[in-house]
mmCIF file of C-alpha atoms in Angstrom:
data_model
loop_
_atom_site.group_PDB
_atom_site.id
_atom_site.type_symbol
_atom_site.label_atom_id
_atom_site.label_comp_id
_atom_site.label_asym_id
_atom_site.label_seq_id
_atom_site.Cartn_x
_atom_site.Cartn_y
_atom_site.Cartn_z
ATOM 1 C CA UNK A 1 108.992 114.654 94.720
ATOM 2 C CA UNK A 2 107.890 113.070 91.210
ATOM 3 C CA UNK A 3 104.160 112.506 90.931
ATOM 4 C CA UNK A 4 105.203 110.385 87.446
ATOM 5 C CA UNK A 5 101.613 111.155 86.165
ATOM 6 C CA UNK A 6 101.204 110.680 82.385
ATOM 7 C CA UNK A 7 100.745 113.656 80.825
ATOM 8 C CA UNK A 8 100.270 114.700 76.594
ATOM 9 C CA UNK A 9 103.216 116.268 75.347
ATOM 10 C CA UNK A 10 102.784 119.341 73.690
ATOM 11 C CA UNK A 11 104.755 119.380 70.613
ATOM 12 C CA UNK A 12 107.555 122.404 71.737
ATOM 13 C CA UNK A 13 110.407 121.271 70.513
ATOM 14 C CA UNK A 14 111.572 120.076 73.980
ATOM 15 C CA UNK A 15 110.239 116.740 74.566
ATOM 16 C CA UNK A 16 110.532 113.638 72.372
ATOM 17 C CA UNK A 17 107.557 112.273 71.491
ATOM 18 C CA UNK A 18 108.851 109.191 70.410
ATOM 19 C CA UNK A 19 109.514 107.965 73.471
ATOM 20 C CA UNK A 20 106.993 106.677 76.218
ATOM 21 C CA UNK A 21 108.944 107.866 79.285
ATOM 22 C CA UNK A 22 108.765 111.353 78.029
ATOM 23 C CA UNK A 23 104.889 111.026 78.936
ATOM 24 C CA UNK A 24 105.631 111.315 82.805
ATOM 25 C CA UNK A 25 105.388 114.008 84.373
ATOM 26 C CA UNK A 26 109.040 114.711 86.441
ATOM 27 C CA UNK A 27 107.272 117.681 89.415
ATOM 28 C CA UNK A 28 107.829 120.111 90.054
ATOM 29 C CA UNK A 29 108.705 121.739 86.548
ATOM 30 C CA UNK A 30 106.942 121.229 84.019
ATOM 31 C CA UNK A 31 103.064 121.730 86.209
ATOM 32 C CA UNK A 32 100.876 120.711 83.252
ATOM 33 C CA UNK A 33 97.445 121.637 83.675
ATOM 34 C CA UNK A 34 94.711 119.118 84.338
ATOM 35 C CA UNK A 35 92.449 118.380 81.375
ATOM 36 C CA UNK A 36 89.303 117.792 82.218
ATOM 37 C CA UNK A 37 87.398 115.191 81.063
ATOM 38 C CA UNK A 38 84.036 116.795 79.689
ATOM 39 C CA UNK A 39 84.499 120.626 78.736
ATOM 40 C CA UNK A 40 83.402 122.706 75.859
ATOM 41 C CA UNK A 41 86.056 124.414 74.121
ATOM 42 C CA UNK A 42 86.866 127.766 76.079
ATOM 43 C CA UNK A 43 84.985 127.019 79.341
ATOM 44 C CA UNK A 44 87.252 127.263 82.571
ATOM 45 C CA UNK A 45 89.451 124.458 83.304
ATOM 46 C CA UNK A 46 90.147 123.449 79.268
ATOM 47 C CA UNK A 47 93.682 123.835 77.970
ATOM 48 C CA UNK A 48 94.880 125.472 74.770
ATOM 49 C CA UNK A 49 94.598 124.472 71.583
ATOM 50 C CA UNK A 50 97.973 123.027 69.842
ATOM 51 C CA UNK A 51 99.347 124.380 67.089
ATOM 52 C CA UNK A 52 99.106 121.287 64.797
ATOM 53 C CA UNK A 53 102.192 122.984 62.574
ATOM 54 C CA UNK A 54 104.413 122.645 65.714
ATOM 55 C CA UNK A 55 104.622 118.582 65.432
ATOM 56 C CA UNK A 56 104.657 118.827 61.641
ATOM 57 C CA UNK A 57 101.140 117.917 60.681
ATOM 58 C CA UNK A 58 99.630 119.531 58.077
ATOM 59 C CA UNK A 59 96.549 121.493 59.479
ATOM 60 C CA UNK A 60 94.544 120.479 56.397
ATOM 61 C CA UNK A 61 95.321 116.909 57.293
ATOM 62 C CA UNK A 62 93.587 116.509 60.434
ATOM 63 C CA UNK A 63 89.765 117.219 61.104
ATOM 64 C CA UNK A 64 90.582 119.846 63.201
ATOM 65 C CA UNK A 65 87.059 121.464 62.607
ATOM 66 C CA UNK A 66 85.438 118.516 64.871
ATOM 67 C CA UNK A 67 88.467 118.005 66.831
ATOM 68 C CA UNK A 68 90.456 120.321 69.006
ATOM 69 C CA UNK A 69 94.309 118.685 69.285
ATOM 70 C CA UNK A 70 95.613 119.315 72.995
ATOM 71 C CA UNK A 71 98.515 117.151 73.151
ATOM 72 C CA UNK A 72 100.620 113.943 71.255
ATOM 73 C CA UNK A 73 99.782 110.733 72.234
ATOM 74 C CA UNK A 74 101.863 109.177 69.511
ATOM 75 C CA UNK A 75 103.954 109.548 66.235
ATOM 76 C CA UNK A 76 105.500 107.329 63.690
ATOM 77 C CA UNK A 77 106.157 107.070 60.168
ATOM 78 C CA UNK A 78 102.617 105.211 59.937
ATOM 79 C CA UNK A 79 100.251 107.454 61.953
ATOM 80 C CA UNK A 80 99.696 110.184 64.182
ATOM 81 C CA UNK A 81 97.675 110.183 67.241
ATOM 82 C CA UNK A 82 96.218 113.028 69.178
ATOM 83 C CA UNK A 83 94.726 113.794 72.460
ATOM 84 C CA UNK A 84 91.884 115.625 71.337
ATOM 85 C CA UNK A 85 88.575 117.782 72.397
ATOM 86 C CA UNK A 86 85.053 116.299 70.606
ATOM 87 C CA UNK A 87 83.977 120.045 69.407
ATOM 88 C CA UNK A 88 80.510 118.435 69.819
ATOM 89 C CA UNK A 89 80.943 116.911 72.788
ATOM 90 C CA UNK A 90 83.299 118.160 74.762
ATOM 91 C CA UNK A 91 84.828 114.540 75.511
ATOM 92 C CA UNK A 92 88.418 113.621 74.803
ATOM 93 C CA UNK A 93 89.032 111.210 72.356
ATOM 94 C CA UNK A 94 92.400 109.905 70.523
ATOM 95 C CA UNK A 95 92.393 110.899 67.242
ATOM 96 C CA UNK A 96 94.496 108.319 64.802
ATOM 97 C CA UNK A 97 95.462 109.882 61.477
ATOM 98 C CA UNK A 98 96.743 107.518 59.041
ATOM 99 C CA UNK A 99 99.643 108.056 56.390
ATOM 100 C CA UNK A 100 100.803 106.620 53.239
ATOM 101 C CA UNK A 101 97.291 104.616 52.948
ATOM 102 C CA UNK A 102 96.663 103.672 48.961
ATOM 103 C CA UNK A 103 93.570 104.935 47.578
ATOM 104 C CA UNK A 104 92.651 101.546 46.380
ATOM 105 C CA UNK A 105 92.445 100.938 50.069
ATOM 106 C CA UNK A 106 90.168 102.977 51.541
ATOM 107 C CA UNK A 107 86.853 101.231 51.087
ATOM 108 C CA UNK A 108 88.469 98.307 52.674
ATOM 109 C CA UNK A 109 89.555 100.436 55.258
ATOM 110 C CA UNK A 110 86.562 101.875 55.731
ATOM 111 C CA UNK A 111 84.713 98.649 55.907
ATOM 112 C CA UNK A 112 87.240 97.358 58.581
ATOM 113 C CA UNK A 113 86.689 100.535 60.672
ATOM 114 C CA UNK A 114 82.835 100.238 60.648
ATOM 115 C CA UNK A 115 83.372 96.516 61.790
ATOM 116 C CA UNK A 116 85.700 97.801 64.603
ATOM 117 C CA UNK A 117 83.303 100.298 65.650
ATOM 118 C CA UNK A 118 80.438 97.797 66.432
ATOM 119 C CA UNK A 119 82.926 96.520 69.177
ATOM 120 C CA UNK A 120 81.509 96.957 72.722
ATOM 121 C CA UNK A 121 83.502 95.424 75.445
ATOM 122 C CA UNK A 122 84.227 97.062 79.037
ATOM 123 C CA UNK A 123 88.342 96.475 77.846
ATOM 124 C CA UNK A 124 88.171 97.824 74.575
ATOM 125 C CA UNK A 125 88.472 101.056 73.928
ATOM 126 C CA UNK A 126 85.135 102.409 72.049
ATOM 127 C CA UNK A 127 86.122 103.936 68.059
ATOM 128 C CA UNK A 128 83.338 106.586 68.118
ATOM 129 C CA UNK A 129 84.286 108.621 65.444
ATOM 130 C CA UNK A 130 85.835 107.709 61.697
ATOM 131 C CA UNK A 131 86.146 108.455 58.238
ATOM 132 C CA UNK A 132 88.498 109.579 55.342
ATOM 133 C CA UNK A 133 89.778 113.188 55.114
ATOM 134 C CA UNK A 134 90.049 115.077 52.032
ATOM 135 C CA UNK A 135 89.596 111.973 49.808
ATOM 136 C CA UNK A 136 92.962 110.360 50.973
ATOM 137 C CA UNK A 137 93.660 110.453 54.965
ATOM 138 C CA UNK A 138 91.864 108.111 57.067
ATOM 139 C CA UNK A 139 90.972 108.558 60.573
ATOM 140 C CA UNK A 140 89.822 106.463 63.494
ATOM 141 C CA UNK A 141 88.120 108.296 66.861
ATOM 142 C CA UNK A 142 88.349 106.519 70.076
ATOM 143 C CA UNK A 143 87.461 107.283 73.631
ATOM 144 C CA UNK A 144 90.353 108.173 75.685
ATOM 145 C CA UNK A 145 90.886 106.525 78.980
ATOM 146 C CA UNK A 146 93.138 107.775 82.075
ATOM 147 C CA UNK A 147 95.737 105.515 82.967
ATOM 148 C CA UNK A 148 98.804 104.577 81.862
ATOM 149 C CA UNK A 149 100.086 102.355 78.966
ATOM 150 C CA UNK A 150 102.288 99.289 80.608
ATOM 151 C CA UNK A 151 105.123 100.921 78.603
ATOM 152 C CA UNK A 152 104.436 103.799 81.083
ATOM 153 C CA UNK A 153 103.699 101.124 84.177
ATOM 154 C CA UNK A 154 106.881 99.566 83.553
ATOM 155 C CA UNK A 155 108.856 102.927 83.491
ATOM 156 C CA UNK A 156 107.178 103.634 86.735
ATOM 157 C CA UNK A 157 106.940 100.681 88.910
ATOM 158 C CA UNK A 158 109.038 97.832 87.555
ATOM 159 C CA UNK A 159 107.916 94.436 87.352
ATOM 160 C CA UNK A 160 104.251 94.114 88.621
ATOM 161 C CA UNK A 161 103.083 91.647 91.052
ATOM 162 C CA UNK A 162 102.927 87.909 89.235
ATOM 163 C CA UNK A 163 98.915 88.148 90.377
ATOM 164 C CA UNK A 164 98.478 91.714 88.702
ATOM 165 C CA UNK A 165 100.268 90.352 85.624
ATOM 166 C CA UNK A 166 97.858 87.343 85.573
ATOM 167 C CA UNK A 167 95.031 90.083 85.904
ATOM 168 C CA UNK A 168 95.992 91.829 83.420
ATOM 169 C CA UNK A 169 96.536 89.087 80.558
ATOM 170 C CA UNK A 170 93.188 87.763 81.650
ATOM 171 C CA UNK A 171 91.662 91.014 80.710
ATOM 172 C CA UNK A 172 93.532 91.289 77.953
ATOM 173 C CA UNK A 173 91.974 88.097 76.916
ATOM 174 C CA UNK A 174 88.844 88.785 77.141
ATOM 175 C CA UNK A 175 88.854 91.537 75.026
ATOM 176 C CA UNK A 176 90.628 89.527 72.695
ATOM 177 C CA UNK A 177 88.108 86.111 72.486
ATOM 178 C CA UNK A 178 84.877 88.897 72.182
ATOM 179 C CA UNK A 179 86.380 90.699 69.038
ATOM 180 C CA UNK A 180 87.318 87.007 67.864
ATOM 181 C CA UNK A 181 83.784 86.571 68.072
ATOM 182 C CA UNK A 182 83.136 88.853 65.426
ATOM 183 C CA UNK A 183 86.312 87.204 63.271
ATOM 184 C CA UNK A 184 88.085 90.605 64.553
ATOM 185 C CA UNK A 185 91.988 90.049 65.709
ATOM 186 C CA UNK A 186 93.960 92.962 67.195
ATOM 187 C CA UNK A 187 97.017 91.977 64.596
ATOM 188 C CA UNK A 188 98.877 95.247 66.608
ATOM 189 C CA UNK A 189 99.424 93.550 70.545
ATOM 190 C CA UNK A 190 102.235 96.009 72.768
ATOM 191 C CA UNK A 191 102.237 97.233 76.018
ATOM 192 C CA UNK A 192 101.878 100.708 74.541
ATOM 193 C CA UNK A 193 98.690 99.293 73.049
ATOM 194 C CA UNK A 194 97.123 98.416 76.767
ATOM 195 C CA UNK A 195 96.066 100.560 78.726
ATOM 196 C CA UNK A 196 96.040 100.339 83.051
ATOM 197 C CA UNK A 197 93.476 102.154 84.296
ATOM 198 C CA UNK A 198 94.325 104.476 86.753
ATOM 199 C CA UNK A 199 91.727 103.592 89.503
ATOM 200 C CA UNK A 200 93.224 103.081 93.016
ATOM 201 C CA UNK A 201 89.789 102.265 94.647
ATOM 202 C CA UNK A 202 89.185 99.372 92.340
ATOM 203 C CA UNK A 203 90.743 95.816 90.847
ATOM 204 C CA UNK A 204 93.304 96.238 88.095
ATOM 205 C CA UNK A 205 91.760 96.528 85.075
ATOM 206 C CA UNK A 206 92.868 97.026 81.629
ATOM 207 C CA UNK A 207 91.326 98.555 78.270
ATOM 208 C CA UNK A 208 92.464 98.007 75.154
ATOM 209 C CA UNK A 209 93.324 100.547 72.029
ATOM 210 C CA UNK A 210 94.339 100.371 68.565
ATOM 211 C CA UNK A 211 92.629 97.611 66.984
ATOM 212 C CA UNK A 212 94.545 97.131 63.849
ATOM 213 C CA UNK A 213 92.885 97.396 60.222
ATOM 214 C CA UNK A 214 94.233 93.944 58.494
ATOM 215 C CA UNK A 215 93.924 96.463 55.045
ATOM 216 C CA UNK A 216 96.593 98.976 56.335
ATOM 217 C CA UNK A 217 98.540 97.215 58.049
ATOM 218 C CA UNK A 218 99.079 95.028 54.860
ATOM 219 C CA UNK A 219 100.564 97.934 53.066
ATOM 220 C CA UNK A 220 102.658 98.861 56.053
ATOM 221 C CA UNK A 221 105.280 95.511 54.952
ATOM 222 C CA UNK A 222 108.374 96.825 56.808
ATOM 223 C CA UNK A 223 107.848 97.259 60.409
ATOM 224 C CA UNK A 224 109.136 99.472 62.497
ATOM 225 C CA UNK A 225 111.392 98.534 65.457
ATOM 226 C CA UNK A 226 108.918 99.588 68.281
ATOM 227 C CA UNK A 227 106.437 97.459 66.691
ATOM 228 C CA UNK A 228 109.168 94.211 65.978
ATOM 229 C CA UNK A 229 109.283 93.877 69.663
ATOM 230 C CA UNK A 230 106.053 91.908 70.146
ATOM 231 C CA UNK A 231 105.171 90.995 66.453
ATOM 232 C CA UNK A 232 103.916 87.471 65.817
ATOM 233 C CA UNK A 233 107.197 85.080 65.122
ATOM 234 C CA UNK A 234 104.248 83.473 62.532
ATOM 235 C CA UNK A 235 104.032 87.034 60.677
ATOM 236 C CA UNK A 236 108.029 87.136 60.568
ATOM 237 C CA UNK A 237 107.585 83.951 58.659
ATOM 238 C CA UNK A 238 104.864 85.351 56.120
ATOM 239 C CA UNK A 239 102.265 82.698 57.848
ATOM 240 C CA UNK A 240 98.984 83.529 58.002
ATOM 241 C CA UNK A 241 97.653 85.481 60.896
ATOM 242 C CA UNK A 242 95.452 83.457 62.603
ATOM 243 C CA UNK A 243 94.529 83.682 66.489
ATOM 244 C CA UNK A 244 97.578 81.520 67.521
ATOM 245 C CA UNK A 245 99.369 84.294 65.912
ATOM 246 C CA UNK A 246 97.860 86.044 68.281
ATOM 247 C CA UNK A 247 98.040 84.382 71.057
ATOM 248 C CA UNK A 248 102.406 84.769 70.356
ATOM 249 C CA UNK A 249 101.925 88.496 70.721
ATOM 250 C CA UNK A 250 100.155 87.688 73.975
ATOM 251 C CA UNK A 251 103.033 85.983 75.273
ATOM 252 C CA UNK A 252 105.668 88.591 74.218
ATOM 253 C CA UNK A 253 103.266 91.110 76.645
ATOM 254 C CA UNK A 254 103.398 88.120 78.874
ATOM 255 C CA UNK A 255 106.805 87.682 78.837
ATOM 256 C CA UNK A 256 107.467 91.777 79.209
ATOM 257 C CA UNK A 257 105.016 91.783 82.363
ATOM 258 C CA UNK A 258 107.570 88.906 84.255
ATOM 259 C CA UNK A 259 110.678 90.197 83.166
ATOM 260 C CA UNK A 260 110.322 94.081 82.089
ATOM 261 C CA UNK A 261 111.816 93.024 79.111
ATOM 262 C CA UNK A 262 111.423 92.348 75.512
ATOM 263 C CA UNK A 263 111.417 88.703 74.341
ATOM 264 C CA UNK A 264 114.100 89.793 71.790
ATOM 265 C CA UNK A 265 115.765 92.954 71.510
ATOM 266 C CA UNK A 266 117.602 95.134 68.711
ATOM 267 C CA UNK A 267 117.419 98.422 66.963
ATOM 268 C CA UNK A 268 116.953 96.364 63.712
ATOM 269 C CA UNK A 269 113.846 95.597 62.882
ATOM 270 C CA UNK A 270 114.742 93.234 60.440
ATOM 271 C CA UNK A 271 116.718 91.380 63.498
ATOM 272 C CA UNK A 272 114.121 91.545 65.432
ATOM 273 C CA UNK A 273 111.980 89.862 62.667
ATOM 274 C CA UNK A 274 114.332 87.172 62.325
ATOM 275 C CA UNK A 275 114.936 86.113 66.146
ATOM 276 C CA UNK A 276 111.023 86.458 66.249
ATOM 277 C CA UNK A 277 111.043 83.714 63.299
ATOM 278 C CA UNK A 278 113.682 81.422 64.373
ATOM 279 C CA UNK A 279 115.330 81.788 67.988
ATOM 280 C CA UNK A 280 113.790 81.033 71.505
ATOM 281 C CA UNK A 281 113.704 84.173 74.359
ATOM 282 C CA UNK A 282 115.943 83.162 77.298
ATOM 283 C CA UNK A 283 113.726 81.310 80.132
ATOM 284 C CA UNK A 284 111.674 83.661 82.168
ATOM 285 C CA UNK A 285 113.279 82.300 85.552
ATOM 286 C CA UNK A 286 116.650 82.948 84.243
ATOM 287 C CA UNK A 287 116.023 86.484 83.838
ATOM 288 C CA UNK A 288 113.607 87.413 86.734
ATOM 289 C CA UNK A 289 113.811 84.395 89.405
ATOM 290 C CA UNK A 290 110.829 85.231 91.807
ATOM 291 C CA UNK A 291 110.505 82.012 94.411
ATOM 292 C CA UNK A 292 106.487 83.238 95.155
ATOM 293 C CA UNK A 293 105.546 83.078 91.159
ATOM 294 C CA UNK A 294 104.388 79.668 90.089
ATOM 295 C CA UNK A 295 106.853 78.194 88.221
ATOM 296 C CA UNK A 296 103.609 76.806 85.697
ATOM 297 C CA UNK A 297 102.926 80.396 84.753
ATOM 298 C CA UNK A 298 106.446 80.679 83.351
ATOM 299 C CA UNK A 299 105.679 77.722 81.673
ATOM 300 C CA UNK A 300 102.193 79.023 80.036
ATOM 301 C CA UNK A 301 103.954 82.019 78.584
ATOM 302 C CA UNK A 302 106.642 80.477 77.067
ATOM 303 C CA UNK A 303 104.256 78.036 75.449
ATOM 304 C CA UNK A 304 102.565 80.779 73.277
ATOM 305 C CA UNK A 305 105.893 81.785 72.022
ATOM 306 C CA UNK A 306 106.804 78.242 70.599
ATOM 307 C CA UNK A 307 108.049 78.900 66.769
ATOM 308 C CA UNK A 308 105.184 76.041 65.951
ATOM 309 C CA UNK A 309 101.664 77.232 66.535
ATOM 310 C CA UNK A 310 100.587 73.537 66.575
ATOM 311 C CA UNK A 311 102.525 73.392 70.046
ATOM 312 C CA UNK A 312 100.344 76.593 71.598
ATOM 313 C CA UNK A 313 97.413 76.962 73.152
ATOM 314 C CA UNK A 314 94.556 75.261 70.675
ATOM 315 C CA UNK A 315 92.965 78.610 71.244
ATOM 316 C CA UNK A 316 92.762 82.382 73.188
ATOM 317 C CA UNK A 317 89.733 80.584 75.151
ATOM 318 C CA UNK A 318 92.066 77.582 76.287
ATOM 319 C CA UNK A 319 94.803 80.356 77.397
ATOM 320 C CA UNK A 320 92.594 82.417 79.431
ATOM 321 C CA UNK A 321 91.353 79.217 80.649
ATOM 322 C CA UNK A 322 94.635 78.376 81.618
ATOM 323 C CA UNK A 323 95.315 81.798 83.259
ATOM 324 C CA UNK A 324 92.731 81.805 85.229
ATOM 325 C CA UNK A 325 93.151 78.904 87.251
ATOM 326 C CA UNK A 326 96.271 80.906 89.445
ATOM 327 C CA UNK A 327 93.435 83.363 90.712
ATOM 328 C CA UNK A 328 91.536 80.712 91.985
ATOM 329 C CA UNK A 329 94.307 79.044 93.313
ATOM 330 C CA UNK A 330 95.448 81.670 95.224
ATOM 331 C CA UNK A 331 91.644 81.917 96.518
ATOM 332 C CA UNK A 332 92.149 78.385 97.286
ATOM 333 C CA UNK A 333 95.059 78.780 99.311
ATOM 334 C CA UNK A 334 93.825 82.151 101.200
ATOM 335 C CA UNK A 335 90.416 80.213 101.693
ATOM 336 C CA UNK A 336 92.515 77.114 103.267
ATOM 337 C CA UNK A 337 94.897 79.415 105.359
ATOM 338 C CA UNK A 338 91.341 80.873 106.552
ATOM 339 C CA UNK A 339 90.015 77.636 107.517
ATOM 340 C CA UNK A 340 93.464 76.982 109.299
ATOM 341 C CA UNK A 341 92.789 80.021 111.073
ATOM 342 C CA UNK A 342 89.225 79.337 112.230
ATOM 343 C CA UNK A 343 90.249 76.091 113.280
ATOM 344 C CA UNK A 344 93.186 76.609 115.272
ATOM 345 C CA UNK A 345 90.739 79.610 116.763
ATOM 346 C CA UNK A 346 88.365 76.950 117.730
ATOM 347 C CA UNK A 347 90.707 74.651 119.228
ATOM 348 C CA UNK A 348 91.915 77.736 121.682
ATOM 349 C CA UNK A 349 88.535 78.222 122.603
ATOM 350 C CA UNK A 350 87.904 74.998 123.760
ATOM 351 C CA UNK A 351 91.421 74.562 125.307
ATOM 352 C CA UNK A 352 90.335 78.029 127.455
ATOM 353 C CA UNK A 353 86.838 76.174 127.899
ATOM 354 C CA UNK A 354 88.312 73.191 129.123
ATOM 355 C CA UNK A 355 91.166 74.831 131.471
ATOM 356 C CA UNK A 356 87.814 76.833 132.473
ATOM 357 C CA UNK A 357 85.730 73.999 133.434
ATOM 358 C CA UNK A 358 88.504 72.225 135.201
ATOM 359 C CA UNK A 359 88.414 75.523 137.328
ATOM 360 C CA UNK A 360 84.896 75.424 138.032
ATOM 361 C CA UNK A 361 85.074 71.673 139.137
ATOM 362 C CA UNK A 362 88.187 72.521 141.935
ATOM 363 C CA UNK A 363 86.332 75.443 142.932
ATOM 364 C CA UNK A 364 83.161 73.591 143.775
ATOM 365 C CA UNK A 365 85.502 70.939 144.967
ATOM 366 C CA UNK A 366 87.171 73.581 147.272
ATOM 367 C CA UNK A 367 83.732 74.830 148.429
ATOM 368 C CA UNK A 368 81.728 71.672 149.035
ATOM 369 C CA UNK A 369 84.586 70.078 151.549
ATOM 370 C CA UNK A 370 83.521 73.539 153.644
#
């Protein structure tokens, strides 16, 4: 049997990194250890360091004298990021090296990073660690959660539920309209970018990673595929990124969790880019007809991924607004099937009291002509 647990993949030449699904675990070869989630480096239980050279990164471009690497969480031609050990606290953390990041850039950068480090919200991910290596490299520090990415959830389960999905968007939201508080947008929304905790004794819950650094991701102006998928169809028209921007990468996430598919799809980013900026997905229903999902939460999806923001949501607040009234109308509905219950319990009992009484009065009937 498959357990399908996520595990980090050691760079050895025989996995892809690239590639979400290669993060599950297919039992019973390979038996990766367990890493725990507090040890000092050497006690019982930890795992081996990597060899850094092994996945093509530069020892002397990673702060490997804080940071212990154990495994790949993720590669591209923009950044690397590690499952690391904290040296100092024995916690792992995701370390995110950056590449090809101008010098000229790095005091915005690192002004942007301290902002995104004063973020504190249950479903955000925490930065606690950043700075710039060797004068040119810089690196954010996050907390590392278990769970899976939906990339992962998808490759595991399918489509979820139309209630998780809600769930999940809502908490998605949330995190989204705090940071918006502080004029902070994600500018970076994919499923590999939210995480589902892995907690069976509790209600779904989601944290979110990555916050993206408006400075770098300005010099990053070509996009790669992965990305394309669930960029804004207002950045594939050079718009400004604004929260209804947002809110479009919200709906391709949206759109993913009802149909386990891509609004748009090509290897091309530069497609991609352009069906973003001028074509409409296919109807949700027509791809994933499900007679129990409300047919007004198709509707709310495929709103934020109108080409005009004018015709979304006026704002993340009104969306999760919006979201959150199929919770409580499925509380509605098992609170009205309740009181259906009780009541049609009630009328048995009096029925049975009734027939009872009628019993009581023949009896006595019965008894008194004797």
């Amino acid at each position: 049997m498959k357990c399908r647990k996520k595990i980090p993949v050691h760079a050895d030449g025989k996995t892809d990194a690239k590639f979400e699904r290669a993060f599950l675990c297919a039992c019973p070869s390979p038996e990766p250890a367990k890493i725990p989630a507090v040890a000092k480096p050497g006690e019982a239980g930890d795992v081996a360091e990597m060899d850094l050279s092994l996945c093509s990164i530069n020892p002397q471009d990673f702060p490997v004298e804080r940071y212990m690497p154990l495994g790949i969480l993720g590669q591209s031609a923009k950044a690397d990021t590690l499952l690391c050990r904290d040296k100092q606290s024995g916690r792992r953390v995701a370390v995110k090296c950056f590449k090809n990041v101008p010098v000229h850039m790095l005091p915005t950068f690192e002004q942007e990073a301290r902002k995104i480090s004063q973020l504190s919200h249950t479903n955000i991910a925490k930065v606690v660690d950043k700075g710039v290596l060797n004068g040119k490299i810089p690196y954010l520090v996050t907390e590392y959660k278990d769970g899976f990415s939906l990339d992962q959830y998808f490759a595991m389960e399918g489509v979820p539920s139309h209630d998780v999905a809600v769930k999940i968007l809502v908490g998605l939201l949330e995190a989204l309209v705090y940071s918006k508080k502080d004029s902070l947008l994600h500018r970076s929304l994919k499923p590999g970018n939210v995480i589902f905790l892995d907690d069976m004794n509790s209600e779904p819950s989601i944290v979110v990673t990555d916050y993206g650094i408006s400075a770098v991701k300005k010099e990053w102006k070509d996009a790669e595929a992965g990305d394309a998928h669930y960029m804004s169809g207002d950045e594939a028209r050079n718009m400004d990124y604004d929260e209804r921007s947002e809110m479009y990468s919200v709906g391709c996430v949206g759109y993913s969790l009802l149909t386990a598919r891509t609004p748009f799809d090509s290897d091309s980013a530069l497609s991609l880019k352009n069906k973003h900026a001028l074509e409409l997905p296919v109807r949700i229903s027509n791809i994933n007809f499900d007679r129990d999902r409300p047919g007004d939460l198709d509707e709310v999806i495929e709103r934020c991924l109108e080409k005009n923001p004018k015709d979304r949501f006026d704002s993340l607040e009104k969306l999760m607004e919006r979201l959150q009234v199929f919770p409580r109308r499925v509380q509605l509905r098992v609170a009205a099937a309740e009181a259906a219950r009780q009541k049609q319990k009630m009328i048995k009992l009096a029925a049975i009291a009734v027939v009872i009484f009628i019993l009581i009065a023949i009896v006595s009937m019965v008894l008194s002509k004797h």
